[in-house]
């Protein structure tokens, strides 16, 4: 299972993956360094619902999870990047102050290192136990994405099951490239809330990745087993030029002779002057 | 920029004492006041604040969303853009305005009007009052999440002065979508929260009837939001609540708004935007353990601005 | 009829208005100066369909019309502006090179004078007799609007019946504020073309101003008899401040005493310190 | 910038003789070649031009429109954004791609991808091949006109290098929506026109069967568009037309495109944008009468660039 990226070999179902294992997958199970594991949830509201917030956090931490977002430096194939993955196992992947702060730092780090940022989301939304401070992580994470915008550093957003609420309504929707995993629910409001509010039965494919692709909300639905390849390609495409200006002129010169002859052969109708220019490898204009 | 109580105490001149006692009853009273049906809505403030107003409609994409009112107006001889969430007072208007719950088209209308503000250099004023973005299948189909996200981004990118004021109920992503401003203020009896008390109680207590309990847990009052650094000012209301005297409420709002815009206009656009980014970077409350020994709490205090 | 803006007094039907009469209306029948009447259609393609293009132009000019767009300097109420109105009577208000050039000049003039531009459209679209050069007027007029954008000068687009084709798909859709006249058809493709292509019967209200208001495409449907008032208000709102900074401070000082006392009376609960500051007229913070 | 024939003659090095004779038959032949079902479409050029390509889908508003293909790719070691109108080769693909007739969503997808280009500083390459924007009631409802208009505006605002190439049929607003670039080129046997011959004949001759006549009247050929200053270069095609040899066609296109991008990258972004605006300002052909006597033609020549 682990080596098959937690995708069922028989039906292709995508099972949930923890944050750390996500980064293992991205790093192709090579080692990577976790960033900012020292950031931990506080309890600014001294919040208790059916259970105290601190208790919930302790339980989650006891499972060996640091928080609902794990960040690290790694390489996907040959492309170095900063990666962050949400962990649904930590309070439903909810976005509280730690998620916001870590993601902001990840953005700043990617901007500074000038490497792409990859974020894999899996979240029920804002962490209610942090009240309005959780809501404010929506704007905080978008500020992080804006830092990437200003630094011209690409960000790729990957939506795993489920990407909902304040996560989908903030950074997760703002990738330069956005992929969703097969069958992932991608929605701002939850299906139950929608059915209760509108008293309408939702279609079985409501909000699924495949539906959101048709709705123009994501670039593609990508099988997890092919994700690394796709991410690597996107990063390779968007990477800076290996050498800004020379290649063009060089290619021009190098290709001049052979290409020009092929082109000239292909275009007997073009004017003699042009044909001669092409033959001399001077280019058409 | 969640701050310690002491820090908040040091801010002088704010109308609300940071440590007003807030019992469950008191919080619930504020929740009720924030949603009072006679409470002034954006369309009550607008004629009182502006000498001229022209409503602009439609997102230029799909439809006009009446849950958000947007337009241009003249405020103290300045052209301004005003965007407000309008719940509707009577049943008919509430239906028409979908109880102030906007679809993606509402946020997209807001962004379109913000682009006009940016063109003509007019400040943007948002008046927040919504139980949340509309939870509907069609809204999701047309990108409710992306609409909120891009509205946040648009507000971060503006170079004109921006002021967001929570005038009633500011719940959920539907509120923050219009809340990313240079100055964020709350009316004394308004609320600002991650979710409505009803929504929160249904999810956390699995019982929609526990909304008073949820409200007490969320503590969505202006005093708390000020204490946490979520809002910069609390705007006092007339005795008994803004619904008692719309004129006086508008006059108080006017005073704070004018002061804020006067200050903001002194700052160059790029610097104002930078400060806005810094402001929203700082908000949050977390612990930072010692690097070597992740089990020891080094700093229990919340992170915040100096 | 003329004094009633060519609106039927009994049913409110909006009849077509010539370009010049449009500017008469905007100027409230005061005098105004026509701009660039010397620009006239050429015949770059030497185009003939059922009739030579030059013949069509001659016929239209014989009616006393200069071109399908008339521009002038005028004031709407007390608000000076540059105004341009299309004339459906001139080859169906089609946009050829003269319309493009005149509108571009009108944009530049408004930008230079720093007064708003008002454009009233009534057009079947691009002028086919000028071929691809007519198509290029779409980009040309948008360049004009961009000059207004860079100069921070507002432009108000008014859509009269019909505003279709390349006019609706270029500048007419890009007003800072956009009004449509009651019953005006606002559509890129014509209803007949749509019915032929899709083999669907269109709804009777297809593409009408009122429908396009619901569709979010225009800000309001405005009766022609109220148009001047609305335009004047918009221009008044968007005009520069009469004196950029002083009024705020002055108002603050002037209003200090009386307003502060009213406010203080209204807010007995506020802290004593604030009440005292307000009483002294110092403002709340 | 409609120019006199002499002016065009003076431009050297263009593959097409400005005065190639163009009879009705010859024009109709070009119209047929431009629409030849084996003619290379964007998805034929893309793998030949780019070493990597990743398609991006959806407008983030309403849906994905397959009539326009958009994506990022690696072109001569540069990241580029490519946007192309894709007609579809067989019946099934044509239906899927709506014959290259885009709804507003197609143009909005294009704009979204242009925003990515602007962020990362990548040139934008558009490949134009459409009978026009889709004439449908739903497209109108969702703002077909505004989508085209804002696409034109977006292309005018970009600061990255932009090249538009008419590879097949460039008809109507659907074509210019993607045509407002620093350099505009046409393939030798492509067409660029205000409307398709069929559309034009139905309207002007009131007879859809008069399309050959209409084509002859519109003269939508590369030679004419070059003569009128609508396009900057005409890209030669392999003997007999691009459909005969996709590889050779792509290689010729590559040569012109690379040269254009190489030149454009030397110009600072703001200057490039200024020049782009100037370029599109100049296009048109009109007379200017004497001011005093509006009946006398002073200048019969068309206006154009120096
Ligand atoms: Zn299985
Ligand atoms: Zn009548």
XYZ file of N, CA and C in Angstrom, chain A residues 145 148-155 173 175-179 213-222 230 233-245 247-249 251-252 255-260 262-271 273-274 277-278 281-285, chain D residues 12-17 29 33 51-64 72-80 112-113 115-116 118-122 185 188-189 232-234 236-241 245 247-252 254-256 258-259 261-263 265-266:
414
model
N 0.686 33.476 -0.474
C 0.651 33.242 -1.921
C 0.989 34.521 -2.685
N 4.603 34.879 -3.047
C 5.075 34.064 -4.168
C 4.784 34.748 -5.493
N 3.641 35.408 -5.547
C 3.283 36.145 -6.767
C 4.318 37.221 -7.045
N 4.647 37.962 -6.004
C 5.597 39.056 -6.186
C 6.995 38.550 -6.527
N 7.314 37.364 -6.031
C 8.626 36.794 -6.321
C 8.621 35.997 -7.631
N 7.476 35.965 -8.306
C 7.350 35.211 -9.562
C 7.692 33.739 -9.377
N 7.358 33.219 -8.224
C 7.619 31.807 -7.927
C 6.312 31.019 -8.058
N 6.320 29.959 -8.845
C 5.083 29.202 -9.075
C 4.620 28.450 -7.831
N 3.315 28.273 -7.746
C 2.760 27.459 -6.671
C 1.764 26.485 -7.295
N -7.476 27.447 -3.631
C -8.087 27.803 -4.923
C -7.183 28.699 -5.754
N -3.842 28.262 -6.719
C -2.630 27.726 -7.332
C -2.441 28.265 -8.746
N -1.194 28.367 -9.142
C -0.944 28.687 -10.554
C -1.376 27.499 -11.405
N -1.171 26.344 -10.862
C -1.678 25.113 -11.453
C -2.380 24.366 -10.330
N -3.541 23.797 -10.619
C -4.333 23.147 -9.585
C -4.748 21.763 -10.040
N -4.345 20.762 -9.287
C -4.762 19.389 -9.569
C -5.647 18.889 -8.435
N -13.618 19.602 -12.362
C -12.866 19.766 -13.609
C -13.792 20.297 -14.702
N -14.970 19.686 -14.809
C -15.954 20.181 -15.785
C -16.361 21.613 -15.462
N -16.456 21.910 -14.178
C -16.849 23.258 -13.755
C -15.733 24.284 -13.948
N -14.626 23.853 -14.451
C -13.542 24.813 -14.722
C -12.768 25.222 -13.489
N -12.905 24.449 -12.393
C -12.298 24.865 -11.138
C -10.898 24.283 -10.913
N -10.567 23.223 -11.633
C -9.231 22.630 -11.501
C -8.680 22.336 -12.894
N -7.361 22.210 -12.971
C -6.736 21.977 -14.276
C -6.818 20.536 -14.726
N -6.784 19.634 -13.751
C -6.862 18.226 -14.130
C -7.111 17.388 -12.880
N -7.619 16.187 -13.118
C -7.727 15.186 -12.059
C -6.552 14.242 -12.270
N -5.720 14.121 -11.271
C -4.469 13.379 -11.439
C -4.401 12.229 -10.449
N 3.801 14.474 -12.950
C 3.147 15.703 -13.407
C 3.735 16.934 -12.723
N 7.091 17.723 -14.120
C 7.024 18.347 -15.435
C 6.632 19.822 -15.335
N 5.623 20.089 -14.534
C 5.200 21.494 -14.388
C 6.355 22.338 -13.851
N 7.038 21.823 -12.860
C 8.153 22.600 -12.296
C 9.279 22.759 -13.312
N 9.499 21.716 -14.098
C 10.543 21.809 -15.115
C 10.156 22.880 -16.149
N 8.893 22.875 -16.551
C 8.446 23.872 -17.533
C 8.601 25.280 -16.973
N 8.180 25.448 -15.738
C 8.140 26.802 -15.191
C 9.478 27.262 -14.628
N 10.478 26.382 -14.658
C 11.768 26.800 -14.102
C 12.396 27.875 -14.963
N 13.252 28.623 -14.330
C 13.964 29.670 -15.063
C 14.783 29.061 -16.190
N 15.137 29.869 -17.139
C 15.961 29.368 -18.231
C 17.331 28.996 -17.694
N 17.861 27.915 -18.237
C 19.163 27.482 -17.745
C 20.200 28.569 -17.999
N 20.054 29.294 -19.089
C 20.924 30.442 -19.340
C 20.123 31.444 -20.146
N 19.784 32.546 -19.512
C 18.750 33.447 -20.012
C 18.764 33.752 -21.504
N 19.836 34.317 -22.037
C 19.749 34.808 -23.406
C 20.486 33.939 -24.436
N 21.087 30.851 -25.329
C 20.660 29.669 -26.080
C 19.963 30.030 -27.380
N 19.143 31.075 -27.340
C 18.387 31.410 -28.537
C 19.324 31.721 -29.691
N 20.261 32.618 -29.418
C 21.173 33.014 -30.480
C 22.012 31.815 -30.921
N 21.280 28.598 -30.615
C 20.480 27.646 -31.371
C 20.299 28.118 -32.802
N 20.027 29.385 -32.890
C 19.830 29.969 -34.202
C 21.036 29.679 -35.105
N 21.492 25.763 -35.569
C 20.487 25.129 -36.399
C 20.472 25.707 -37.802
N 21.107 26.857 -37.902
C 21.031 27.607 -39.153
C 21.128 26.730 -40.388
N 22.233 26.073 -40.524
C 22.497 25.373 -41.770
C 21.462 24.292 -42.066
N 21.344 23.318 -41.170
C 20.512 22.170 -41.500
C 19.033 22.556 -41.575
N 18.586 23.320 -40.596
C 17.174 23.676 -40.575
C 16.818 24.529 -41.787
N 17.698 25.463 -42.081
C 17.385 26.378 -43.164
C 17.234 25.609 -44.470
N 16.312 22.486 -44.828
C 15.036 21.751 -44.810
C 13.880 22.691 -45.116
N 13.947 23.870 -44.457
C 12.866 24.833 -44.653
C 12.813 25.279 -46.104
N 13.988 25.542 -46.675
C 14.029 26.024 -48.049
C 13.473 24.958 -48.985
N 13.805 23.715 -48.693
C 13.278 22.633 -49.518
C 11.755 22.570 -49.417
N 11.284 22.850 -48.199
C 9.853 22.715 -47.970
C 9.066 23.859 -48.603
N 9.733 24.932 -48.938
C 9.008 26.120 -49.372
C 9.515 26.621 -50.709
N 9.310 25.883 -51.720
C 9.858 26.303 -53.007
C 9.219 27.583 -53.528
N 8.005 27.892 -53.018
C 7.336 29.065 -53.550
C 7.868 30.372 -53.001
N 8.647 30.314 -51.936
C 9.020 31.590 -51.329
C 10.009 32.332 -52.220
N 10.064 33.610 -52.002
C 10.841 34.443 -52.908
C 12.307 34.029 -52.900
N 14.940 35.793 -52.743
C 15.712 36.489 -51.715
C 15.647 35.747 -50.375
N 14.426 35.332 -50.027
C 14.238 34.648 -48.749
C 14.956 33.314 -48.762
N 18.439 33.895 -48.164
C 18.727 34.252 -46.767
C 18.700 32.996 -45.893
N 17.701 32.191 -46.104
C 17.578 30.971 -45.312
C 18.790 30.076 -45.557
N 21.511 30.842 -43.686
C 21.292 30.694 -42.248
C 21.019 32.010 -41.554
N 20.463 32.946 -42.286
C 20.257 34.274 -41.706
C 18.882 34.471 -41.103
N 17.985 33.549 -41.303
C 16.628 33.753 -40.803
C 15.807 34.494 -41.833
N 14.522 34.411 -41.669
C 13.628 34.798 -42.743
C 13.477 36.302 -42.958
N 13.586 37.092 -41.909
C 13.185 38.497 -42.115
C 14.353 39.372 -42.475
N 11.163 44.657 -46.847
C 11.861 43.600 -47.558
C 11.801 42.290 -46.801
N 12.066 41.276 -47.487
C 12.299 39.994 -46.831
C 11.049 39.242 -46.466
N 9.924 39.727 -46.841
C 8.751 38.936 -46.513
C 8.501 37.918 -47.618
N 8.068 36.770 -47.195
C 8.016 35.662 -48.138
C 6.952 35.838 -49.212
N 5.928 36.615 -48.904
C 4.840 36.756 -49.849
C 5.030 38.047 -50.640
N 4.969 37.939 -51.920
C 5.002 39.144 -52.724
C 3.699 39.892 -52.469
N -9.351 29.269 -53.011
C -8.441 28.155 -52.761
C -7.763 28.327 -51.396
N -7.829 25.982 -48.191
C -6.608 25.494 -47.533
C -6.621 25.845 -46.050
N 9.178 21.394 -25.922
C 9.795 20.175 -25.426
C 8.987 19.582 -24.279
N 8.086 20.337 -23.720
C 7.215 19.875 -22.640
C 5.950 20.698 -22.736
N 4.827 20.106 -22.446
C 3.590 20.887 -22.466
C 2.655 20.325 -21.417
N 2.040 21.214 -20.694
C 1.069 20.787 -19.688
C -0.187 21.618 -19.912
N -1.249 20.927 -20.257
C -2.490 21.658 -20.524
C -3.112 22.140 -19.219
N -3.631 23.359 -19.246
C -4.358 23.914 -18.110
C -5.811 24.070 -18.530
N -6.698 23.750 -17.633
C -8.108 23.710 -18.014
C -8.974 24.572 -17.104
N -10.011 25.109 -17.678
C -11.046 25.761 -16.873
C -10.800 27.237 -16.675
N -11.913 27.956 -16.550
C -11.830 29.412 -16.373
C -11.902 29.812 -14.904
N -12.042 28.817 -14.011
C -12.197 29.053 -12.568
C -13.512 29.769 -12.244
N -14.411 29.829 -13.226
C -15.666 30.543 -13.026
C -16.871 29.646 -13.297
N -16.802 28.935 -14.408
C -18.027 28.246 -14.825
C -17.787 26.857 -15.421
N -16.814 26.763 -16.336
C -16.577 25.460 -16.941
C -15.248 25.471 -17.708
N -14.887 24.328 -18.251
C -13.765 24.286 -19.173
C -14.317 24.275 -20.586
N 1.030 25.516 -20.465
C 2.392 25.997 -20.325
C 3.328 24.989 -20.961
N 4.395 25.491 -21.503
C 5.335 24.589 -22.144
C 6.715 25.199 -22.179
N 7.632 24.407 -22.652
C 9.027 24.824 -22.708
C 9.380 25.018 -24.175
N 9.720 26.230 -24.538
C 10.015 26.559 -25.932
C 11.438 27.090 -26.008
N 12.315 26.344 -26.636
C 13.723 26.750 -26.719
C 14.249 27.176 -25.339
N 13.988 26.310 -24.378
C 14.449 26.512 -23.002
C 13.791 27.700 -22.296
N 12.728 28.233 -22.872
C 11.958 29.288 -22.198
C 10.632 28.711 -21.728
N 10.159 29.099 -20.538
C 8.762 28.789 -20.234
C 7.864 29.716 -21.058
N 6.859 29.149 -21.688
C 5.906 29.961 -22.449
C 4.482 29.512 -22.138
N -7.030 33.746 -17.768
C -6.464 33.192 -16.542
C -5.043 32.705 -16.790
N -4.836 32.086 -17.921
C -3.509 31.557 -18.220
C -2.550 32.707 -18.560
N -2.635 35.495 -17.076
C -2.236 36.019 -15.764
C -1.071 35.212 -15.199
N -1.082 33.913 -15.440
C 0.053 33.089 -15.013
C 1.317 33.491 -15.779
N 1.999 36.351 -16.991
C 2.444 37.643 -16.458
C 3.190 37.441 -15.140
N 2.679 36.545 -14.314
C 3.341 36.293 -13.029
C 4.759 35.778 -13.215
N 4.900 34.784 -14.086
C 6.227 34.162 -14.187
C 7.075 34.777 -15.294
N 6.520 35.797 -15.966
C 7.308 36.474 -17.000
C 7.476 35.662 -18.265
N 6.521 34.790 -18.533
C 6.616 33.939 -19.727
C 5.918 34.589 -20.911
N 1.172 37.440 -36.819
C 1.633 36.781 -38.034
C 0.510 35.920 -38.589
N 0.903 31.454 -44.524
C 0.711 31.800 -45.929
C -0.708 31.513 -46.437
N -1.269 30.391 -46.045
C -2.599 30.023 -46.521
C -3.671 30.154 -45.443
N 2.289 41.477 -39.233
C 3.672 41.930 -39.384
C 4.487 41.015 -40.275
N 4.096 39.748 -40.325
C 4.861 38.777 -41.102
C 3.918 37.740 -41.654
N 4.319 37.187 -42.768
C 3.603 36.053 -43.329
C 4.551 34.860 -43.282
N 5.754 31.339 -44.351
C 5.556 30.439 -45.487
C 5.138 29.050 -45.036
N 4.454 28.364 -45.945
C 4.026 26.991 -45.674
C 4.737 26.043 -46.639
N 4.777 24.778 -46.277
C 5.346 23.803 -47.205
C 4.566 23.813 -48.521
N 5.192 23.335 -49.543
C 4.590 23.305 -50.866
C 3.221 22.626 -50.820
N 2.238 23.309 -51.375
C 0.899 22.729 -51.419
C 0.070 23.028 -50.181
N 0.703 23.544 -49.146
C -0.050 23.879 -47.937
C 0.445 23.125 -46.722
N 2.631 18.664 -44.835
C 3.801 18.296 -44.042
C 3.787 19.076 -42.716
N 5.370 18.580 -40.006
C 6.694 18.845 -39.434
C 7.325 20.080 -40.057
N 7.276 20.142 -41.381
C 7.883 21.282 -42.056
C 7.133 22.570 -41.713
N 5.807 22.481 -41.611
C 5.017 23.667 -41.264
C 5.413 24.173 -39.881
N 5.552 23.236 -38.952
C 5.920 23.630 -37.588
C 7.322 24.226 -37.563
N 8.185 23.702 -38.391
C 9.555 24.201 -38.395
C 9.613 25.640 -38.912
N 8.832 25.906 -39.930
C 8.780 27.276 -40.452
C 8.179 28.221 -39.414
N 8.150 27.793 -36.239
C 9.149 27.891 -35.166
C 10.176 28.976 -35.477
N 10.636 29.002 -36.701
C 11.678 29.951 -37.104
C 11.197 31.396 -36.928
N 10.010 31.672 -37.414
C 9.475 33.029 -37.305
C 9.167 33.393 -35.847
N 10.493 32.127 -33.107
C 11.705 32.281 -32.298
C 12.356 33.632 -32.578
N 12.399 33.982 -33.842
C 12.973 35.280 -34.200
C 12.188 36.415 -33.515
N 10.265 36.328 -30.810
C 10.436 36.345 -29.352
C 11.838 36.833 -28.985
N 12.809 36.453 -29.778
C 14.175 36.903 -29.512
C 14.242 38.428 -29.581
N 13.633 38.990 -30.598
C 13.591 40.452 -30.719
C 12.814 41.084 -29.559
N 12.145 40.078 -26.602
C 12.720 39.976 -25.263
C 13.781 41.041 -25.006
N 14.251 41.665 -26.051
C 15.242 42.737 -25.865
C 14.606 44.030 -25.371
